[in-house]
mmCIF file with all atom_site columns, C-alpha atoms in Angstrom:
data_model
loop_
_atom_site.group_PDB
_atom_site.id
_atom_site.type_symbol
_atom_site.label_atom_id
_atom_site.label_alt_id
_atom_site.label_comp_id
_atom_site.label_asym_id
_atom_site.label_entity_id
_atom_site.label_seq_id
_atom_site.pdbx_PDB_ins_code
_atom_site.Cartn_x
_atom_site.Cartn_y
_atom_site.Cartn_z
_atom_site.occupancy
_atom_site.B_iso_or_equiv
_atom_site.pdbx_formal_charge
_atom_site.auth_seq_id
_atom_site.auth_comp_id
_atom_site.auth_asym_id
_atom_site.auth_atom_id
_atom_site.pdbx_PDB_model_num
ATOM 1   C CA . MET A 1 1   ? 188.813 130.550 70.918  1.00 93.00 ? 9   MET A CA 1
ATOM 2   C CA . ASP A 1 2   ? 189.341 133.721 69.050  1.00 95.00 ? 10  ASP A CA 1
ATOM 3   C CA . LEU A 1 3   ? 192.514 135.170 71.044  1.00 97.00 ? 11  LEU A CA 1
ATOM 4   C CA . SER A 1 4   ? 191.768 138.835 69.646  1.00 96.00 ? 12  SER A CA 1
ATOM 5   C CA . GLY A 1 5   ? 190.945 141.164 72.844  1.00 96.00 ? 13  GLY A CA 1
ATOM 6   C CA . LYS A 1 6   ? 191.335 138.102 75.322  1.00 98.00 ? 14  LYS A CA 1
ATOM 7   C CA . VAL A 1 7   ? 193.289 138.332 78.438  1.00 98.00 ? 15  VAL A CA 1
ATOM 8   C CA . ALA A 1 8   ? 196.031 135.540 79.053  1.00 98.00 ? 16  ALA A CA 1
ATOM 9   C CA . ILE A 1 9   ? 198.370 134.802 82.021  1.00 98.00 ? 17  ILE A CA 1
ATOM 10  C CA . VAL A 1 10  ? 201.681 133.116 81.189  1.00 98.00 ? 18  VAL A CA 1
ATOM 11  C CA . THR A 1 11  ? 203.815 131.747 84.189  1.00 98.00 ? 19  THR A CA 1
ATOM 12  C CA . GLY A 1 12  ? 207.392 131.315 83.771  1.00 97.00 ? 20  GLY A CA 1
ATOM 13  C CA . ALA A 1 13  ? 207.356 134.107 81.317  1.00 97.00 ? 21  ALA A CA 1
ATOM 14  C CA . SER A 1 14  ? 210.984 135.687 81.268  1.00 96.00 ? 22  SER A CA 1
ATOM 15  C CA . LYS A 1 15  ? 212.386 133.217 78.826  1.00 95.00 ? 23  LYS A CA 1
ATOM 16  C CA . GLY A 1 16  ? 212.302 130.039 76.844  1.00 94.00 ? 24  GLY A CA 1
ATOM 17  C CA . ILE A 1 17  ? 208.820 128.274 76.197  1.00 96.00 ? 25  ILE A CA 1
ATOM 18  C CA . GLY A 1 18  ? 207.203 131.050 78.403  1.00 97.00 ? 26  GLY A CA 1
ATOM 19  C CA . LEU A 1 19  ? 208.329 133.941 76.880  1.00 98.00 ? 27  LEU A CA 1
ATOM 20  C CA . ALA A 1 20  ? 207.905 132.360 73.317  1.00 97.00 ? 28  ALA A CA 1
ATOM 21  C CA . THR A 1 21  ? 204.118 131.713 74.301  1.00 98.00 ? 29  THR A CA 1
ATOM 22  C CA . VAL A 1 22  ? 203.706 135.381 75.407  1.00 98.00 ? 30  VAL A CA 1
ATOM 23  C CA . GLN A 1 23  ? 204.893 136.556 72.047  1.00 98.00 ? 31  GLN A CA 1
ATOM 24  C CA . ALA A 1 24  ? 202.648 133.786 70.229  1.00 98.00 ? 32  ALA A CA 1
ATOM 25  C CA . LEU A 1 25  ? 199.590 135.119 72.257  1.00 98.00 ? 33  LEU A CA 1
ATOM 26  C CA . LEU A 1 26  ? 200.410 138.593 71.739  1.00 98.00 ? 34  LEU A CA 1
ATOM 27  C CA . ALA A 1 27  ? 200.645 137.969 67.782  1.00 98.00 ? 35  ALA A CA 1
ATOM 28  C CA . ARG A 1 28  ? 197.195 136.642 67.802  1.00 98.00 ? 36  ARG A CA 1
ATOM 29  C CA . GLY A 1 29  ? 195.650 139.588 69.554  1.00 98.00 ? 37  GLY A CA 1
ATOM 30  C CA . ALA A 1 30  ? 195.534 138.751 73.357  1.00 98.00 ? 38  ALA A CA 1
ATOM 31  C CA . ALA A 1 31  ? 196.561 140.950 76.118  1.00 98.00 ? 39  ALA A CA 1
ATOM 32  C CA . VAL A 1 32  ? 199.010 139.046 78.181  1.00 98.00 ? 40  VAL A CA 1
ATOM 33  C CA . ALA A 1 33  ? 200.167 139.145 81.587  1.00 98.00 ? 41  ALA A CA 1
ATOM 34  C CA . GLY A 1 34  ? 203.436 137.519 82.185  1.00 98.00 ? 42  GLY A CA 1
ATOM 35  C CA . TRP A 1 35  ? 204.151 136.181 85.601  1.00 98.00 ? 43  TRP A CA 1
ATOM 36  C CA . ALA A 1 36  ? 207.867 135.355 86.839  1.00 98.00 ? 44  ALA A CA 1
ATOM 37  C CA . ARG A 1 37  ? 210.395 136.067 89.322  1.00 96.00 ? 45  ARG A CA 1
ATOM 38  C CA . SER A 1 38  ? 212.183 138.301 86.958  1.00 96.00 ? 46  SER A CA 1
ATOM 39  C CA . ALA A 1 39  ? 211.119 140.486 84.089  1.00 96.00 ? 47  ALA A CA 1
ATOM 40  C CA . PRO A 1 40  ? 212.147 139.308 80.360  1.00 95.00 ? 48  PRO A CA 1
ATOM 41  C CA . ASP A 1 41  ? 215.211 140.868 79.052  1.00 94.00 ? 49  ASP A CA 1
ATOM 42  C CA . ASP A 1 42  ? 214.630 143.800 76.573  1.00 92.00 ? 50  ASP A CA 1
ATOM 43  C CA . PHE A 1 43  ? 211.067 142.905 75.828  1.00 95.00 ? 51  PHE A CA 1
ATOM 44  C CA . THR A 1 44  ? 208.263 145.169 75.850  1.00 95.00 ? 52  THR A CA 1
ATOM 45  C CA . HIS A 1 45  ? 204.711 145.344 74.075  1.00 97.00 ? 53  HIS A CA 1
ATOM 46  C CA . ASP A 1 46  ? 201.799 147.525 74.420  1.00 97.00 ? 54  ASP A CA 1
ATOM 47  C CA . ARG A 1 47  ? 199.621 144.559 75.328  1.00 98.00 ? 55  ARG A CA 1
ATOM 48  C CA . PHE A 1 48  ? 201.918 142.957 77.726  1.00 98.00 ? 56  PHE A CA 1
ATOM 49  C CA . GLN A 1 49  ? 202.497 143.604 81.307  1.00 98.00 ? 57  GLN A CA 1
ATOM 50  C CA . PHE A 1 50  ? 204.922 141.865 83.713  1.00 98.00 ? 58  PHE A CA 1
ATOM 51  C CA . PHE A 1 51  ? 204.219 140.876 87.209  1.00 98.00 ? 59  PHE A CA 1
ATOM 52  C CA . GLU A 1 52  ? 206.602 139.780 89.522  1.00 98.00 ? 60  GLU A CA 1
ATOM 53  C CA . CYS A 1 53  ? 205.370 136.075 90.985  1.00 98.00 ? 61  CYS A CA 1
ATOM 54  C CA . ASP A 1 54  ? 206.923 133.384 92.796  1.00 98.00 ? 62  ASP A CA 1
ATOM 55  C CA . VAL A 1 55  ? 204.388 130.259 91.920  1.00 98.00 ? 63  VAL A CA 1
ATOM 56  C CA . GLN A 1 56  ? 205.673 128.441 94.935  1.00 97.00 ? 64  GLN A CA 1
ATOM 57  C CA . ASP A 1 57  ? 204.188 131.116 97.353  1.00 97.00 ? 65  ASP A CA 1
ATOM 58  C CA . GLU A 1 58  ? 200.542 131.647 97.597  1.00 98.00 ? 66  GLU A CA 1
ATOM 59  C CA . HIS A 1 59  ? 200.490 135.186 98.679  1.00 98.00 ? 67  HIS A CA 1
ATOM 60  C CA . SER A 1 60  ? 202.724 135.974 95.486  1.00 98.00 ? 68  SER A CA 1
ATOM 61  C CA . ILE A 1 61  ? 200.117 134.493 93.313  1.00 98.00 ? 69  ILE A CA 1
ATOM 62  C CA . THR A 1 62  ? 197.172 136.255 94.986  1.00 98.00 ? 70  THR A CA 1
ATOM 63  C CA . GLU A 1 63  ? 199.076 139.515 94.649  1.00 98.00 ? 71  GLU A CA 1
ATOM 64  C CA . ALA A 1 64  ? 199.909 138.944 90.782  1.00 98.00 ? 72  ALA A CA 1
ATOM 65  C CA . PHE A 1 65  ? 196.216 137.697 90.300  1.00 98.00 ? 73  PHE A CA 1
ATOM 66  C CA . THR A 1 66  ? 194.966 140.935 91.859  1.00 98.00 ? 74  THR A CA 1
ATOM 67  C CA . ASN A 1 67  ? 197.177 143.081 89.854  1.00 98.00 ? 75  ASN A CA 1
ATOM 68  C CA . THR A 1 68  ? 196.665 141.196 86.618  1.00 98.00 ? 76  THR A CA 1
ATOM 69  C CA . MET A 1 69  ? 192.882 141.968 86.841  1.00 97.00 ? 77  MET A CA 1
ATOM 70  C CA . ARG A 1 70  ? 193.283 145.529 87.881  1.00 97.00 ? 78  ARG A CA 1
ATOM 71  C CA . GLU A 1 71  ? 195.282 146.304 84.983  1.00 97.00 ? 79  GLU A CA 1
ATOM 72  C CA . LEU A 1 72  ? 194.151 143.918 82.264  1.00 97.00 ? 80  LEU A CA 1
ATOM 73  C CA . GLY A 1 73  ? 190.356 143.607 83.261  1.00 95.00 ? 81  GLY A CA 1
ATOM 74  C CA . PRO A 1 74  ? 188.273 141.358 85.487  1.00 95.00 ? 82  PRO A CA 1
ATOM 75  C CA . GLU A 1 75  ? 187.865 138.541 82.801  1.00 97.00 ? 83  GLU A CA 1
ATOM 76  C CA . ILE A 1 76  ? 190.764 136.065 82.467  1.00 98.00 ? 84  ILE A CA 1
ATOM 77  C CA . HIS A 1 77  ? 190.459 133.579 79.482  1.00 98.00 ? 85  HIS A CA 1
ATOM 78  C CA . VAL A 1 78  ? 193.648 131.907 79.292  1.00 98.00 ? 86  VAL A CA 1
ATOM 79  C CA . LEU A 1 79  ? 196.215 130.590 81.750  1.00 98.00 ? 87  LEU A CA 1
ATOM 80  C CA . VAL A 1 80  ? 199.290 128.967 80.721  1.00 98.00 ? 88  VAL A CA 1
ATOM 81  C CA . ASN A 1 81  ? 200.811 127.238 83.632  1.00 98.00 ? 89  ASN A CA 1
ATOM 82  C CA . ASN A 1 82  ? 204.506 127.018 82.318  1.00 98.00 ? 90  ASN A CA 1
ATOM 83  C CA . ALA A 1 83  ? 206.777 127.840 85.321  1.00 97.00 ? 91  ALA A CA 1
ATOM 84  C CA . GLY A 1 84  ? 208.709 124.707 86.128  1.00 96.00 ? 92  GLY A CA 1
ATOM 85  C CA . LEU A 1 85  ? 212.390 123.552 86.723  1.00 95.00 ? 93  LEU A CA 1
ATOM 86  C CA . GLY A 1 86  ? 214.206 120.158 86.540  1.00 95.00 ? 94  GLY A CA 1
ATOM 87  C CA . ILE A 1 87  ? 216.987 119.068 89.043  1.00 95.00 ? 95  ILE A CA 1
ATOM 88  C CA . MET A 1 88  ? 218.512 115.915 88.262  1.00 95.00 ? 96  MET A CA 1
ATOM 89  C CA . GLY A 1 89  ? 220.269 113.356 90.167  1.00 96.00 ? 97  GLY A CA 1
ATOM 90  C CA . ASP A 1 90  ? 220.310 109.657 91.640  1.00 97.00 ? 98  ASP A CA 1
ATOM 91  C CA . VAL A 1 91  ? 217.528 109.345 94.668  1.00 97.00 ? 99  VAL A CA 1
ATOM 92  C CA . ASP A 1 92  ? 220.261 108.225 97.056  1.00 96.00 ? 100 ASP A CA 1
ATOM 93  C CA . GLY A 1 93  ? 222.165 111.340 96.765  1.00 95.00 ? 101 GLY A CA 1
ATOM 94  C CA . PHE A 1 94  ? 218.993 113.579 96.125  1.00 97.00 ? 102 PHE A CA 1
ATOM 95  C CA . ARG A 1 95  ? 218.728 116.706 98.311  1.00 97.00 ? 103 ARG A CA 1
ATOM 96  C CA . THR A 1 96  ? 215.581 116.956 100.151 1.00 98.00 ? 104 THR A CA 1
ATOM 97  C CA . GLU A 1 97  ? 215.506 120.567 99.679  1.00 97.00 ? 105 GLU A CA 1
ATOM 98  C CA . ASP A 1 98  ? 215.895 120.214 95.848  1.00 97.00 ? 106 ASP A CA 1
ATOM 99  C CA . TRP A 1 99  ? 212.971 117.644 95.983  1.00 97.00 ? 107 TRP A CA 1
ATOM 100 C CA . LYS A 1 100 ? 210.761 120.166 97.874  1.00 98.00 ? 108 LYS A CA 1
ATOM 101 C CA . THR A 1 101 ? 211.903 122.976 95.192  1.00 97.00 ? 109 THR A CA 1
ATOM 102 C CA . MET A 1 102 ? 210.689 121.120 92.185  1.00 97.00 ? 110 MET A CA 1
ATOM 103 C CA . PHE A 1 103 ? 207.404 119.949 93.530  1.00 98.00 ? 111 PHE A CA 1
ATOM 104 C CA . ASP A 1 104 ? 206.461 123.219 94.917  1.00 98.00 ? 112 ASP A CA 1
ATOM 105 C CA . THR A 1 105 ? 207.423 124.827 91.619  1.00 98.00 ? 113 THR A CA 1
ATOM 106 C CA . ASN A 1 106 ? 206.046 122.373 89.248  1.00 98.00 ? 114 ASN A CA 1
ATOM 107 C CA . VAL A 1 107 ? 203.215 120.794 91.144  1.00 98.00 ? 115 VAL A CA 1
ATOM 108 C CA . LEU A 1 108 ? 202.119 123.194 93.823  1.00 98.00 ? 116 LEU A CA 1
ATOM 109 C CA . GLY A 1 109 ? 202.553 126.270 91.722  1.00 98.00 ? 117 GLY A CA 1
ATOM 110 C CA . THR A 1 110 ? 200.307 124.679 89.002  1.00 98.00 ? 118 THR A CA 1
ATOM 111 C CA . PHE A 1 111 ? 197.480 124.049 91.524  1.00 98.00 ? 119 PHE A CA 1
ATOM 112 C CA . LEU A 1 112 ? 197.477 127.374 93.170  1.00 98.00 ? 120 LEU A CA 1
ATOM 113 C CA . CYS A 1 113 ? 197.620 129.184 90.022  1.00 98.00 ? 121 CYS A CA 1
ATOM 114 C CA . THR A 1 114 ? 194.754 127.320 88.510  1.00 98.00 ? 122 THR A CA 1
ATOM 115 C CA . ARG A 1 115 ? 193.071 127.527 91.724  1.00 98.00 ? 123 ARG A CA 1
ATOM 116 C CA . ALA A 1 116 ? 193.366 131.360 91.437  1.00 98.00 ? 124 ALA A CA 1
ATOM 117 C CA . VAL A 1 117 ? 191.730 131.610 87.957  1.00 98.00 ? 125 VAL A CA 1
ATOM 118 C CA . LEU A 1 118 ? 189.093 129.118 88.288  1.00 98.00 ? 126 LEU A CA 1
ATOM 119 C CA . PRO A 1 119 ? 186.404 131.177 90.150  1.00 98.00 ? 127 PRO A CA 1
ATOM 120 C CA . GLN A 1 120 ? 186.500 133.833 87.272  1.00 97.00 ? 128 GLN A CA 1
ATOM 121 C CA . MET A 1 121 ? 186.580 131.289 84.623  1.00 98.00 ? 129 MET A CA 1
ATOM 122 C CA . LYS A 1 122 ? 183.455 129.530 86.119  1.00 98.00 ? 130 LYS A CA 1
ATOM 123 C CA . GLN A 1 123 ? 181.610 132.924 86.279  1.00 97.00 ? 131 GLN A CA 1
ATOM 124 C CA . GLN A 1 124 ? 182.513 133.474 82.677  1.00 97.00 ? 132 GLN A CA 1
ATOM 125 C CA . HIS A 1 125 ? 181.191 129.845 82.028  1.00 97.00 ? 133 HIS A CA 1
ATOM 126 C CA . ALA A 1 126 ? 184.608 130.167 79.442  1.00 97.00 ? 134 ALA A CA 1
ATOM 127 C CA . GLY A 1 127 ? 188.118 129.643 79.647  1.00 98.00 ? 135 GLY A CA 1
ATOM 128 C CA . HIS A 1 128 ? 191.098 127.507 79.002  1.00 98.00 ? 136 HIS A CA 1
ATOM 129 C CA . ILE A 1 129 ? 193.961 126.071 81.183  1.00 98.00 ? 137 ILE A CA 1
ATOM 130 C CA . VAL A 1 130 ? 197.142 124.909 79.436  1.00 98.00 ? 138 VAL A CA 1
ATOM 131 C CA . ASN A 1 131 ? 199.645 123.004 81.733  1.00 98.00 ? 139 ASN A CA 1
ATOM 132 C CA . VAL A 1 132 ? 203.142 122.371 80.383  1.00 98.00 ? 140 VAL A CA 1
ATOM 133 C CA . ALA A 1 133 ? 204.286 119.002 81.429  1.00 97.00 ? 141 ALA A CA 1
ATOM 134 C CA . SER A 1 134 ? 206.760 116.906 79.352  1.00 96.00 ? 142 SER A CA 1
ATOM 135 C CA . LEU A 1 135 ? 207.284 113.255 77.984  1.00 95.00 ? 143 LEU A CA 1
ATOM 136 C CA . ALA A 1 136 ? 209.023 112.884 81.483  1.00 94.00 ? 144 ALA A CA 1
ATOM 137 C CA . GLY A 1 137 ? 205.334 112.555 82.648  1.00 95.00 ? 145 GLY A CA 1
ATOM 138 C CA . THR A 1 138 ? 204.643 109.474 80.411  1.00 95.00 ? 146 THR A CA 1
ATOM 139 C CA . ALA A 1 139 ? 207.763 107.372 81.183  1.00 95.00 ? 147 ALA A CA 1
ATOM 140 C CA . GLY A 1 140 ? 210.421 107.479 83.982  1.00 94.00 ? 148 GLY A CA 1
ATOM 141 C CA . SER A 1 141 ? 214.283 107.968 83.403  1.00 94.00 ? 149 SER A CA 1
ATOM 142 C CA . ALA A 1 142 ? 217.151 106.820 85.391  1.00 95.00 ? 150 ALA A CA 1
ATOM 143 C CA . GLY A 1 143 ? 218.486 110.080 87.443  1.00 95.00 ? 151 GLY A CA 1
ATOM 144 C CA . MET A 1 144 ? 215.220 111.998 86.847  1.00 95.00 ? 152 MET A CA 1
ATOM 145 C CA . SER A 1 145 ? 212.915 110.424 89.589  1.00 97.00 ? 153 SER A CA 1
ATOM 146 C CA . GLY A 1 146 ? 211.986 113.622 91.092  1.00 97.00 ? 154 GLY A CA 1
ATOM 147 C CA . TYR A 1 147 ? 211.405 115.595 87.746  1.00 96.00 ? 155 TYR A CA 1
ATOM 148 C CA . CYS A 1 148 ? 209.589 112.846 86.417  1.00 97.00 ? 156 CYS A CA 1
ATOM 149 C CA . ALA A 1 149 ? 207.396 112.389 89.372  1.00 98.00 ? 157 ALA A CA 1
ATOM 150 C CA . THR A 1 150 ? 206.391 116.130 89.211  1.00 98.00 ? 158 THR A CA 1
ATOM 151 C CA . LYS A 1 151 ? 205.582 115.777 85.602  1.00 98.00 ? 159 LYS A CA 1
ATOM 152 C CA . PHE A 1 152 ? 203.325 112.717 86.336  1.00 98.00 ? 160 PHE A CA 1
ATOM 153 C CA . ALA A 1 153 ? 201.734 114.643 88.741  1.00 98.00 ? 161 ALA A CA 1
ATOM 154 C CA . VAL A 1 154 ? 200.839 117.568 86.700  1.00 98.00 ? 162 VAL A CA 1
ATOM 155 C CA . ARG A 1 155 ? 199.529 115.295 83.757  1.00 98.00 ? 163 ARG A CA 1
ATOM 156 C CA . GLY A 1 156 ? 197.145 113.531 86.465  1.00 98.00 ? 164 GLY A CA 1
ATOM 157 C CA . PHE A 1 157 ? 196.098 116.857 87.796  1.00 98.00 ? 165 PHE A CA 1
ATOM 158 C CA . SER A 1 158 ? 195.227 117.905 84.184  1.00 98.00 ? 166 SER A CA 1
ATOM 159 C CA . ASP A 1 159 ? 193.400 114.816 83.445  1.00 98.00 ? 167 ASP A CA 1
ATOM 160 C CA . SER A 1 160 ? 191.219 115.062 86.466  1.00 98.00 ? 168 SER A CA 1
ATOM 161 C CA . LEU A 1 161 ? 190.937 118.974 86.105  1.00 98.00 ? 169 LEU A CA 1
ATOM 162 C CA . PHE A 1 162 ? 189.431 118.670 82.592  1.00 97.00 ? 170 PHE A CA 1
ATOM 163 C CA . LYS A 1 163 ? 186.582 116.030 83.844  1.00 98.00 ? 171 LYS A CA 1
ATOM 164 C CA . GLU A 1 164 ? 186.032 118.471 86.620  1.00 98.00 ? 172 GLU A CA 1
ATOM 165 C CA . VAL A 1 165 ? 185.723 121.750 84.783  1.00 98.00 ? 173 VAL A CA 1
ATOM 166 C CA . ARG A 1 166 ? 184.522 120.527 81.463  1.00 97.00 ? 174 ARG A CA 1
ATOM 167 C CA . PRO A 1 167 ? 180.710 121.019 82.642  1.00 97.00 ? 175 PRO A CA 1
ATOM 168 C CA . ASP A 1 168 ? 181.762 124.718 83.283  1.00 97.00 ? 176 ASP A CA 1
ATOM 169 C CA . GLY A 1 169 ? 182.812 125.600 79.669  1.00 97.00 ? 177 GLY A CA 1
ATOM 170 C CA . ILE A 1 170 ? 186.212 125.310 80.728  1.00 98.00 ? 178 ILE A CA 1
ATOM 171 C CA . ARG A 1 171 ? 189.059 123.633 78.374  1.00 98.00 ? 179 ARG A CA 1
ATOM 172 C CA . VAL A 1 172 ? 192.107 122.102 79.794  1.00 98.00 ? 180 VAL A CA 1
ATOM 173 C CA . THR A 1 173 ? 195.095 120.873 77.957  1.00 98.00 ? 181 THR A CA 1
ATOM 174 C CA . CYS A 1 174 ? 198.102 119.268 78.841  1.00 98.00 ? 182 CYS A CA 1
ATOM 175 C CA . VAL A 1 175 ? 200.962 119.839 76.730  1.00 98.00 ? 183 VAL A CA 1
ATOM 176 C CA . MET A 1 176 ? 204.095 117.317 77.144  1.00 96.00 ? 184 MET A CA 1
ATOM 177 C CA . PRO A 1 177 ? 207.360 118.283 75.082  1.00 95.00 ? 185 PRO A CA 1
ATOM 178 C CA . GLY A 1 178 ? 210.412 116.229 74.796  1.00 91.00 ? 186 GLY A CA 1
ATOM 179 C CA . SER A 1 179 ? 213.784 117.851 73.892  1.00 86.00 ? 187 SER A CA 1
ATOM 180 C CA . VAL A 1 180 ? 213.305 121.618 73.636  1.00 88.00 ? 188 VAL A CA 1
ATOM 181 C CA . GLU A 1 181 ? 216.470 124.184 73.445  1.00 77.00 ? 189 GLU A CA 1
ATOM 182 C CA . THR A 1 182 ? 215.908 126.107 76.526  1.00 68.00 ? 190 THR A CA 1
ATOM 183 C CA . ASN A 1 183 ? 217.661 126.966 79.803  1.00 57.00 ? 191 ASN A CA 1
ATOM 184 C CA . PHE A 1 184 ? 216.415 123.803 81.219  1.00 56.00 ? 192 PHE A CA 1
ATOM 185 C CA . ASN A 1 185 ? 218.528 122.303 84.069  1.00 48.00 ? 193 ASN A CA 1
ATOM 186 C CA . GLY A 1 186 ? 220.689 125.380 83.940  1.00 49.00 ? 194 GLY A CA 1
ATOM 187 C CA . LYS A 1 187 ? 222.031 124.639 80.357  1.00 51.00 ? 195 LYS A CA 1
ATOM 188 C CA . GLU A 1 188 ? 222.080 127.739 77.768  1.00 50.00 ? 196 GLU A CA 1
ATOM 189 C CA . PRO A 1 189 ? 220.878 127.439 74.318  1.00 45.00 ? 197 PRO A CA 1
ATOM 190 C CA . GLY A 1 190 ? 223.405 127.204 71.688  1.00 49.00 ? 198 GLY A CA 1
ATOM 191 C CA . LEU A 1 191 ? 224.018 130.062 69.303  1.00 53.00 ? 199 LEU A CA 1
ATOM 192 C CA . THR A 1 192 ? 222.501 128.100 66.417  1.00 61.00 ? 200 THR A CA 1
ATOM 193 C CA . PRO A 1 193 ? 219.566 125.912 66.951  1.00 65.00 ? 201 PRO A CA 1
ATOM 194 C CA . ASP A 1 194 ? 220.229 122.325 67.650  1.00 73.00 ? 202 ASP A CA 1
ATOM 195 C CA . PRO A 1 195 ? 218.502 120.120 64.893  1.00 73.00 ? 203 PRO A CA 1
ATOM 196 C CA . HIS A 1 196 ? 217.936 117.389 67.411  1.00 77.00 ? 204 HIS A CA 1
ATOM 197 C CA . LYS A 1 197 ? 215.768 119.515 69.812  1.00 88.00 ? 205 LYS A CA 1
ATOM 198 C CA . MET A 1 198 ? 212.531 121.379 69.182  1.00 92.00 ? 206 MET A CA 1
ATOM 199 C CA . GLN A 1 199 ? 212.541 125.321 69.849  1.00 93.00 ? 207 GLN A CA 1
ATOM 200 C CA . PRO A 1 200 ? 210.557 127.190 72.439  1.00 95.00 ? 208 PRO A CA 1
ATOM 201 C CA . GLU A 1 201 ? 208.456 128.534 69.527  1.00 96.00 ? 209 GLU A CA 1
ATOM 202 C CA . ASP A 1 202 ? 207.558 125.203 68.425  1.00 95.00 ? 210 ASP A CA 1
ATOM 203 C CA . ILE A 1 203 ? 205.843 124.431 71.913  1.00 97.00 ? 211 ILE A CA 1
ATOM 204 C CA . ALA A 1 204 ? 204.134 127.994 72.006  1.00 98.00 ? 212 ALA A CA 1
ATOM 205 C CA . ALA A 1 205 ? 202.665 127.116 68.305  1.00 98.00 ? 213 ALA A CA 1
ATOM 206 C CA . ALA A 1 206 ? 201.123 124.273 69.785  1.00 98.00 ? 214 ALA A CA 1
ATOM 207 C CA . ILE A 1 207 ? 199.754 125.832 72.821  1.00 98.00 ? 215 ILE A CA 1
ATOM 208 C CA . VAL A 1 208 ? 198.146 128.371 70.834  1.00 98.00 ? 216 VAL A CA 1
ATOM 209 C CA . HIS A 1 209 ? 196.530 125.637 68.192  1.00 98.00 ? 217 HIS A CA 1
ATOM 210 C CA . ALA A 1 210 ? 194.998 123.990 71.330  1.00 98.00 ? 218 ALA A CA 1
ATOM 211 C CA . ILE A 1 211 ? 193.406 127.495 72.566  1.00 98.00 ? 219 ILE A CA 1
ATOM 212 C CA . GLU A 1 212 ? 192.269 128.418 69.107  1.00 98.00 ? 220 GLU A CA 1
ATOM 213 C CA . ALA A 1 213 ? 190.585 124.985 68.476  1.00 97.00 ? 221 ALA A CA 1
ATOM 214 C CA . PRO A 1 214 ? 187.118 125.168 67.761  1.00 96.00 ? 222 PRO A CA 1
ATOM 215 C CA . ASP A 1 215 ? 184.392 125.606 70.463  1.00 91.00 ? 223 ASP A CA 1
ATOM 216 C CA . THR A 1 216 ? 183.173 121.984 69.621  1.00 93.00 ? 224 THR A CA 1
ATOM 217 C CA . THR A 1 217 ? 186.568 120.570 70.313  1.00 95.00 ? 225 THR A CA 1
ATOM 218 C CA . MET A 1 218 ? 188.986 119.989 73.487  1.00 95.00 ? 226 MET A CA 1
ATOM 219 C CA . ILE A 1 219 ? 192.447 119.137 72.876  1.00 98.00 ? 227 ILE A CA 1
ATOM 220 C CA . SER A 1 220 ? 193.100 117.417 76.072  1.00 98.00 ? 228 SER A CA 1
ATOM 221 C CA . GLU A 1 221 ? 196.620 116.141 75.445  1.00 98.00 ? 229 GLU A CA 1
ATOM 222 C CA . ILE A 1 222 ? 199.554 117.095 73.149  1.00 98.00 ? 230 ILE A CA 1
ATOM 223 C CA . GLN A 1 223 ? 202.736 115.084 72.862  1.00 97.00 ? 231 GLN A CA 1
ATOM 224 C CA . LEU A 1 224 ? 205.620 116.878 71.049  1.00 96.00 ? 232 LEU A CA 1
ATOM 225 C CA . ARG A 1 225 ? 209.000 115.183 69.904  1.00 93.00 ? 233 ARG A CA 1
ATOM 226 C CA . PRO A 1 226 ? 211.923 116.298 67.680  1.00 92.00 ? 234 PRO A CA 1
ATOM 227 C CA . ALA A 1 227 ? 211.666 115.308 64.170  1.00 89.00 ? 235 ALA A CA 1
ATOM 228 C CA . ASN A 1 228 ? 215.321 114.664 63.663  1.00 80.00 ? 236 ASN A CA 1
ATOM 229 C CA . VAL A 1 229 ? 216.438 111.899 65.967  1.00 75.00 ? 237 VAL A CA 1
ATOM 230 C CA . LYS A 1 230 ? 220.414 111.463 66.531  1.00 70.00 ? 238 LYS A CA 1
#
């Protein structure tokens, strides 16, 4: 897809992979709606509009979607389901509230945002949905059962979705990064890049690569790992 003049929605757009994806899409000529609970710090662009949105809340998504179509036009060409969080801990000490928060954000949020855009994409007979999962959706890890479960769910959802909407001209890509230097799990990125982690811009570049694939090609899954291991 040629992104020039297209409209994209990016969830979790205030920082990390989300903000890097917003910037990458803008650089390719798209108009971008950033959905998040808070606006990105010190970031403005004439083709970027921020809409406050909590992806756990169906009403909040409906409102953000309505506002996006009013401000940027009725056609929606790209949805990047990036909003997510990770809470770590052993199962026998894990709080029920934390478990529900992760599933409501990572899984329910992905479903609700996808469901919101699908009627318009089907009407256009065109669109691309990118779901940001994780390598944690390919193999379990001790102390990460809840997070891994959500990302396995996102990967399964993506695989089923691409088969469901493929006849409608809609492409679906599941992006599964390994270690990325972000605010994930409450940690602050280092002042200098960690050579053993990928940068948010690296994941954004992969997302754009998938979206810009030729019309004859759908990249259904991308796994990314740091090139330099400890």
